[in-house]
Amino acid sequence: MSRIKIDLPDKFIFSTEIPLRISDINYGGHLGNDSVLSIFQEARIRFLKQFGYSEIDIEGSSIIMTDAAVQYKSQGYYGDILIVELTVDDFQKIGCDFYYRASNKTNGKIVAIGKIGIAFFNYENNKLASVPEKFIQLIEDLKNQ
C-alpha cells in the first residue's frame, strides 16, 4: 500500500533507456531504492543535454533538488533495461517539478514513478532565481508537439 500518491501528467516529453548496473542492485538482489534517484538524475541530464543545457546552466541558472517522492511499483534486476520517461510541469516563480516513469523494456512493467521538485539557483549570488522564460517556453512547445 502506497503512503504517497504521485499523479503523473498525461504526456511525457522525453524518453531514454538506462540499463541496470550491478551497483544499482541491493542485497535483496533487485534494484535498490537508493539507485532510483540516480537513474532519474541520469535521465534528467540526458534530457537537458539535448538542448545544450546542464544542471549547472539552464539559461544562466543552475538547478537544485528541493524534494523527491518515489513510488516503487515492481522489481528491477541486474541487466534489465529501463525506459525512463520524463516530463516537466507545475511551474512556479522559482521552480517546477520533474516527473518520471521507469518501465522494464522487456515486459513493460512499471518499476518506479517519481516526482522531483526543482528550484532554480544562482550560485554566484548564492540565491534562488526565477525560472527562465525560455526554458518554460521550451517545455510548453514540447508538450504541444
PDB file of C-alpha atoms in Angstrom:
ATOM      1  CA  MET A   1       0.000   0.000   0.000  1.00  0.00           C
ATOM      2  CA  SER A   2       1.443   3.340  -1.048  1.00  0.00           C
ATOM      3  CA  ARG A   3       1.657   6.039   1.579  1.00  0.00           C
ATOM      4  CA  ILE A   4       2.177   8.773  -1.001  1.00  0.00           C
ATOM      5  CA  LYS A   5       0.415   9.347  -4.289  1.00  0.00           C
ATOM      6  CA  ILE A   6       2.060  10.745  -7.378  1.00  0.00           C
ATOM      7  CA  ASP A   7      -0.314  11.923 -10.091  1.00  0.00           C
ATOM      8  CA  LEU A   8       1.633  11.703 -13.325  1.00  0.00           C
ATOM      9  CA  PRO A   9       0.883  14.163 -16.122  1.00  0.00           C
ATOM     10  CA  ASP A  10      -0.766  12.720 -19.218  1.00  0.00           C
ATOM     11  CA  LYS A  11       2.141  13.333 -21.593  1.00  0.00           C
ATOM     12  CA  PHE A  12       5.862  12.653 -21.262  1.00  0.00           C
ATOM     13  CA  ILE A  13       8.204  14.732 -23.413  1.00  0.00           C
ATOM     14  CA  PHE A  14      11.395  12.649 -23.240  1.00  0.00           C
ATOM     15  CA  SER A  15      12.390   9.001 -23.074  1.00  0.00           C
ATOM     16  CA  THR A  16      15.739   7.260 -22.656  1.00  0.00           C
ATOM     17  CA  GLU A  17      16.959   3.727 -21.996  1.00  0.00           C
ATOM     18  CA  ILE A  18      19.065   3.073 -18.900  1.00  0.00           C
ATOM     19  CA  PRO A  19      20.447  -0.413 -18.169  1.00  0.00           C
ATOM     20  CA  LEU A  20      20.594  -1.505 -14.542  1.00  0.00           C
ATOM     21  CA  ARG A  21      24.191  -1.890 -13.395  1.00  0.00           C
ATOM     22  CA  ILE A  22      25.405  -4.257 -10.695  1.00  0.00           C
ATOM     23  CA  SER A  23      25.938  -1.203  -8.468  1.00  0.00           C
ATOM     24  CA  ASP A  24      22.184  -0.488  -8.747  1.00  0.00           C
ATOM     25  CA  ILE A  25      21.343  -3.849  -7.156  1.00  0.00           C
ATOM     26  CA  ASN A  26      20.954  -4.259  -3.391  1.00  0.00           C
ATOM     27  CA  TYR A  27      21.467  -7.240  -1.083  1.00  0.00           C
ATOM     28  CA  GLY A  28      17.925  -8.422  -1.901  1.00  0.00           C
ATOM     29  CA  GLY A  29      19.031  -8.997  -5.484  1.00  0.00           C
ATOM     30  CA  HIS A  30      16.884  -6.251  -7.004  1.00  0.00           C
ATOM     31  CA  LEU A  31      17.056  -2.532  -7.794  1.00  0.00           C
ATOM     32  CA  GLY A  32      17.958  -0.631  -4.635  1.00  0.00           C
ATOM     33  CA  ASN A  33      15.844   2.317  -3.579  1.00  0.00           C
ATOM     34  CA  ASP A  34      18.958   4.497  -3.373  1.00  0.00           C
ATOM     35  CA  SER A  35      19.668   3.979  -7.073  1.00  0.00           C
ATOM     36  CA  VAL A  36      16.314   5.211  -8.336  1.00  0.00           C
ATOM     37  CA  LEU A  37      17.108   8.906  -7.774  1.00  0.00           C
ATOM     38  CA  SER A  38      20.429   8.441  -9.601  1.00  0.00           C
ATOM     39  CA  ILE A  39      18.596   6.857 -12.521  1.00  0.00           C
ATOM     40  CA  PHE A  40      16.141   9.756 -12.582  1.00  0.00           C
ATOM     41  CA  GLN A  41      19.058  12.211 -12.485  1.00  0.00           C
ATOM     42  CA  GLU A  42      20.732  10.446 -15.420  1.00  0.00           C
ATOM     43  CA  ALA A  43      17.517  10.801 -17.425  1.00  0.00           C
ATOM     44  CA  ARG A  44      17.264  14.490 -16.457  1.00  0.00           C
ATOM     45  CA  ILE A  45      20.861  15.155 -17.538  1.00  0.00           C
ATOM     46  CA  ARG A  46      20.266  13.419 -20.886  1.00  0.00           C
ATOM     47  CA  PHE A  47      17.091  15.450 -21.380  1.00  0.00           C
ATOM     48  CA  LEU A  48      18.808  18.769 -20.637  1.00  0.00           C
ATOM     49  CA  LYS A  49      21.881  17.929 -22.732  1.00  0.00           C
ATOM     50  CA  GLN A  50      19.883  17.653 -25.960  1.00  0.00           C
ATOM     51  CA  PHE A  51      19.141  21.392 -25.654  1.00  0.00           C
ATOM     52  CA  GLY A  52      22.691  22.385 -24.692  1.00  0.00           C
ATOM     53  CA  TYR A  53      21.737  22.670 -21.018  1.00  0.00           C
ATOM     54  CA  SER A  54      23.219  21.110 -17.900  1.00  0.00           C
ATOM     55  CA  GLU A  55      22.147  21.083 -14.278  1.00  0.00           C
ATOM     56  CA  ILE A  56      24.598  23.915 -13.708  1.00  0.00           C
ATOM     57  CA  ASP A  57      23.476  26.044 -16.677  1.00  0.00           C
ATOM     58  CA  ILE A  58      19.923  26.459 -17.917  1.00  0.00           C
ATOM     59  CA  GLU A  59      19.836  29.900 -19.475  1.00  0.00           C
ATOM     60  CA  GLY A  60      22.392  31.077 -16.910  1.00  0.00           C
ATOM     61  CA  SER A  61      20.803  29.488 -13.845  1.00  0.00           C
ATOM     62  CA  SER A  62      21.524  26.216 -12.084  1.00  0.00           C
ATOM     63  CA  ILE A  63      19.016  23.806 -10.641  1.00  0.00           C
ATOM     64  CA  ILE A  64      18.880  22.228  -7.202  1.00  0.00           C
ATOM     65  CA  MET A  65      16.611  19.488  -5.916  1.00  0.00           C
ATOM     66  CA  THR A  66      14.165  20.638  -3.239  1.00  0.00           C
ATOM     67  CA  ASP A  67      12.226  17.434  -2.625  1.00  0.00           C
ATOM     68  CA  ALA A  68      11.637  13.986  -4.013  1.00  0.00           C
ATOM     69  CA  ALA A  69       8.879  11.377  -3.942  1.00  0.00           C
ATOM     70  CA  VAL A  70       9.188   7.872  -5.346  1.00  0.00           C
ATOM     71  CA  GLN A  71       6.709   5.039  -5.604  1.00  0.00           C
ATOM     72  CA  TYR A  72       8.156   1.594  -6.230  1.00  0.00           C
ATOM     73  CA  LYS A  73       5.840  -0.494  -8.399  1.00  0.00           C
ATOM     74  CA  SER A  74       7.809  -3.658  -9.256  1.00  0.00           C
ATOM     75  CA  GLN A  75      11.298  -5.079  -9.010  1.00  0.00           C
ATOM     76  CA  GLY A  76      14.160  -4.419 -11.383  1.00  0.00           C
ATOM     77  CA  TYR A  77      17.091  -6.790 -11.749  1.00  0.00           C
ATOM     78  CA  TYR A  78      20.680  -6.635 -12.937  1.00  0.00           C
ATOM     79  CA  GLY A  79      20.755  -6.404 -16.727  1.00  0.00           C
ATOM     80  CA  ASP A  80      17.211  -5.101 -17.097  1.00  0.00           C
ATOM     81  CA  ILE A  81      16.887  -2.086 -19.345  1.00  0.00           C
ATOM     82  CA  LEU A  82      14.627   0.624 -18.030  1.00  0.00           C
ATOM     83  CA  ILE A  83      12.775   3.000 -20.288  1.00  0.00           C
ATOM     84  CA  VAL A  84      12.746   6.203 -18.276  1.00  0.00           C
ATOM     85  CA  GLU A  85      10.231   8.805 -19.380  1.00  0.00           C
ATOM     86  CA  LEU A  86      10.314  12.383 -18.153  1.00  0.00           C
ATOM     87  CA  THR A  87       8.197  15.484 -18.264  1.00  0.00           C
ATOM     88  CA  VAL A  88       8.222  18.886 -16.570  1.00  0.00           C
ATOM     89  CA  ASP A  89       5.174  20.519 -15.026  1.00  0.00           C
ATOM     90  CA  ASP A  90       3.847  22.682 -12.186  1.00  0.00           C
ATOM     91  CA  PHE A  91       5.908  25.786 -12.894  1.00  0.00           C
ATOM     92  CA  GLN A  92       6.136  28.291 -10.055  1.00  0.00           C
ATOM     93  CA  LYS A  93       8.160  31.510  -9.831  1.00  0.00           C
ATOM     94  CA  ILE A  94      11.418  29.806  -8.812  1.00  0.00           C
ATOM     95  CA  GLY A  95      10.879  26.169  -9.695  1.00  0.00           C
ATOM     96  CA  CYS A  96       8.989  23.301 -11.203  1.00  0.00           C
ATOM     97  CA  ASP A  97       8.518  19.552 -10.897  1.00  0.00           C
ATOM     98  CA  PHE A  98      10.172  16.854 -12.970  1.00  0.00           C
ATOM     99  CA  TYR A  99       8.052  13.699 -13.274  1.00  0.00           C
ATOM    100  CA  TYR A 100       9.445  10.258 -14.113  1.00  0.00           C
ATOM    101  CA  ARG A 101       8.152   6.827 -15.088  1.00  0.00           C
ATOM    102  CA  ALA A 102      10.641   3.945 -15.288  1.00  0.00           C
ATOM    103  CA  SER A 103       9.423   0.783 -17.017  1.00  0.00           C
ATOM    104  CA  ASN A 104      11.061  -2.540 -17.808  1.00  0.00           C
ATOM    105  CA  LYS A 105      11.752  -2.565 -21.548  1.00  0.00           C
ATOM    106  CA  THR A 106      11.153  -6.311 -21.871  1.00  0.00           C
ATOM    107  CA  ASN A 107       7.880  -6.802 -20.035  1.00  0.00           C
ATOM    108  CA  GLY A 108       6.530  -3.242 -19.866  1.00  0.00           C
ATOM    109  CA  LYS A 109       6.018  -3.322 -16.096  1.00  0.00           C
ATOM    110  CA  ILE A 110       6.400  -0.003 -14.338  1.00  0.00           C
ATOM    111  CA  VAL A 111       9.291  -0.285 -11.895  1.00  0.00           C
ATOM    112  CA  ALA A 112       9.064   3.171 -10.293  1.00  0.00           C
ATOM    113  CA  ILE A 113       7.469   6.564 -10.703  1.00  0.00           C
ATOM    114  CA  GLY A 114       8.723   9.772  -9.198  1.00  0.00           C
ATOM    115  CA  LYS A 115       8.334  13.487  -8.784  1.00  0.00           C
ATOM    116  CA  ILE A 116      11.295  15.719  -8.034  1.00  0.00           C
ATOM    117  CA  GLY A 117      10.915  19.341  -7.063  1.00  0.00           C
ATOM    118  CA  ILE A 118      13.488  21.627  -8.643  1.00  0.00           C
ATOM    119  CA  ALA A 119      14.418  25.193  -7.758  1.00  0.00           C
ATOM    120  CA  PHE A 120      16.483  27.467  -9.964  1.00  0.00           C
ATOM    121  CA  PHE A 121      19.555  28.858  -8.260  1.00  0.00           C
ATOM    122  CA  ASN A 122      22.301  31.400  -8.905  1.00  0.00           C
ATOM    123  CA  TYR A 123      25.498  30.084  -7.312  1.00  0.00           C
ATOM    124  CA  GLU A 124      27.326  33.347  -7.968  1.00  0.00           C
ATOM    125  CA  ASN A 125      24.872  35.253  -5.737  1.00  0.00           C
ATOM    126  CA  ASN A 126      24.005  32.202  -3.607  1.00  0.00           C
ATOM    127  CA  LYS A 127      20.301  32.955  -4.120  1.00  0.00           C
ATOM    128  CA  LEU A 128      17.245  31.418  -5.669  1.00  0.00           C
ATOM    129  CA  ALA A 129      16.458  32.576  -9.196  1.00  0.00           C
ATOM    130  CA  SER A 130      13.348  32.799 -11.354  1.00  0.00           C
ATOM    131  CA  VAL A 131      12.629  30.041 -13.804  1.00  0.00           C
ATOM    132  CA  PRO A 132      13.993  31.220 -17.171  1.00  0.00           C
ATOM    133  CA  GLU A 133      11.151  32.127 -19.537  1.00  0.00           C
ATOM    134  CA  LYS A 134      12.983  30.465 -22.420  1.00  0.00           C
ATOM    135  CA  PHE A 135      13.004  27.156 -20.502  1.00  0.00           C
ATOM    136  CA  ILE A 136       9.276  27.425 -19.754  1.00  0.00           C
ATOM    137  CA  GLN A 137       8.587  28.095 -23.437  1.00  0.00           C
ATOM    138  CA  LEU A 138      10.720  25.113 -24.488  1.00  0.00           C
ATOM    139  CA  ILE A 139       8.741  22.809 -22.213  1.00  0.00           C
ATOM    140  CA  GLU A 140       5.406  24.181 -23.415  1.00  0.00           C
ATOM    141  CA  ASP A 141       6.480  23.733 -27.040  1.00  0.00           C
ATOM    142  CA  LEU A 142       7.479  20.107 -26.368  1.00  0.00           C
ATOM    143  CA  LYS A 143       4.140  19.395 -24.697  1.00  0.00           C
ATOM    144  CA  ASN A 144       2.276  20.802 -27.699  1.00  0.00           C
ATOM    145  CA  GLN A 145       4.055  18.638 -30.257  1.00  0.00           C
TER     146      GLN A 145
END
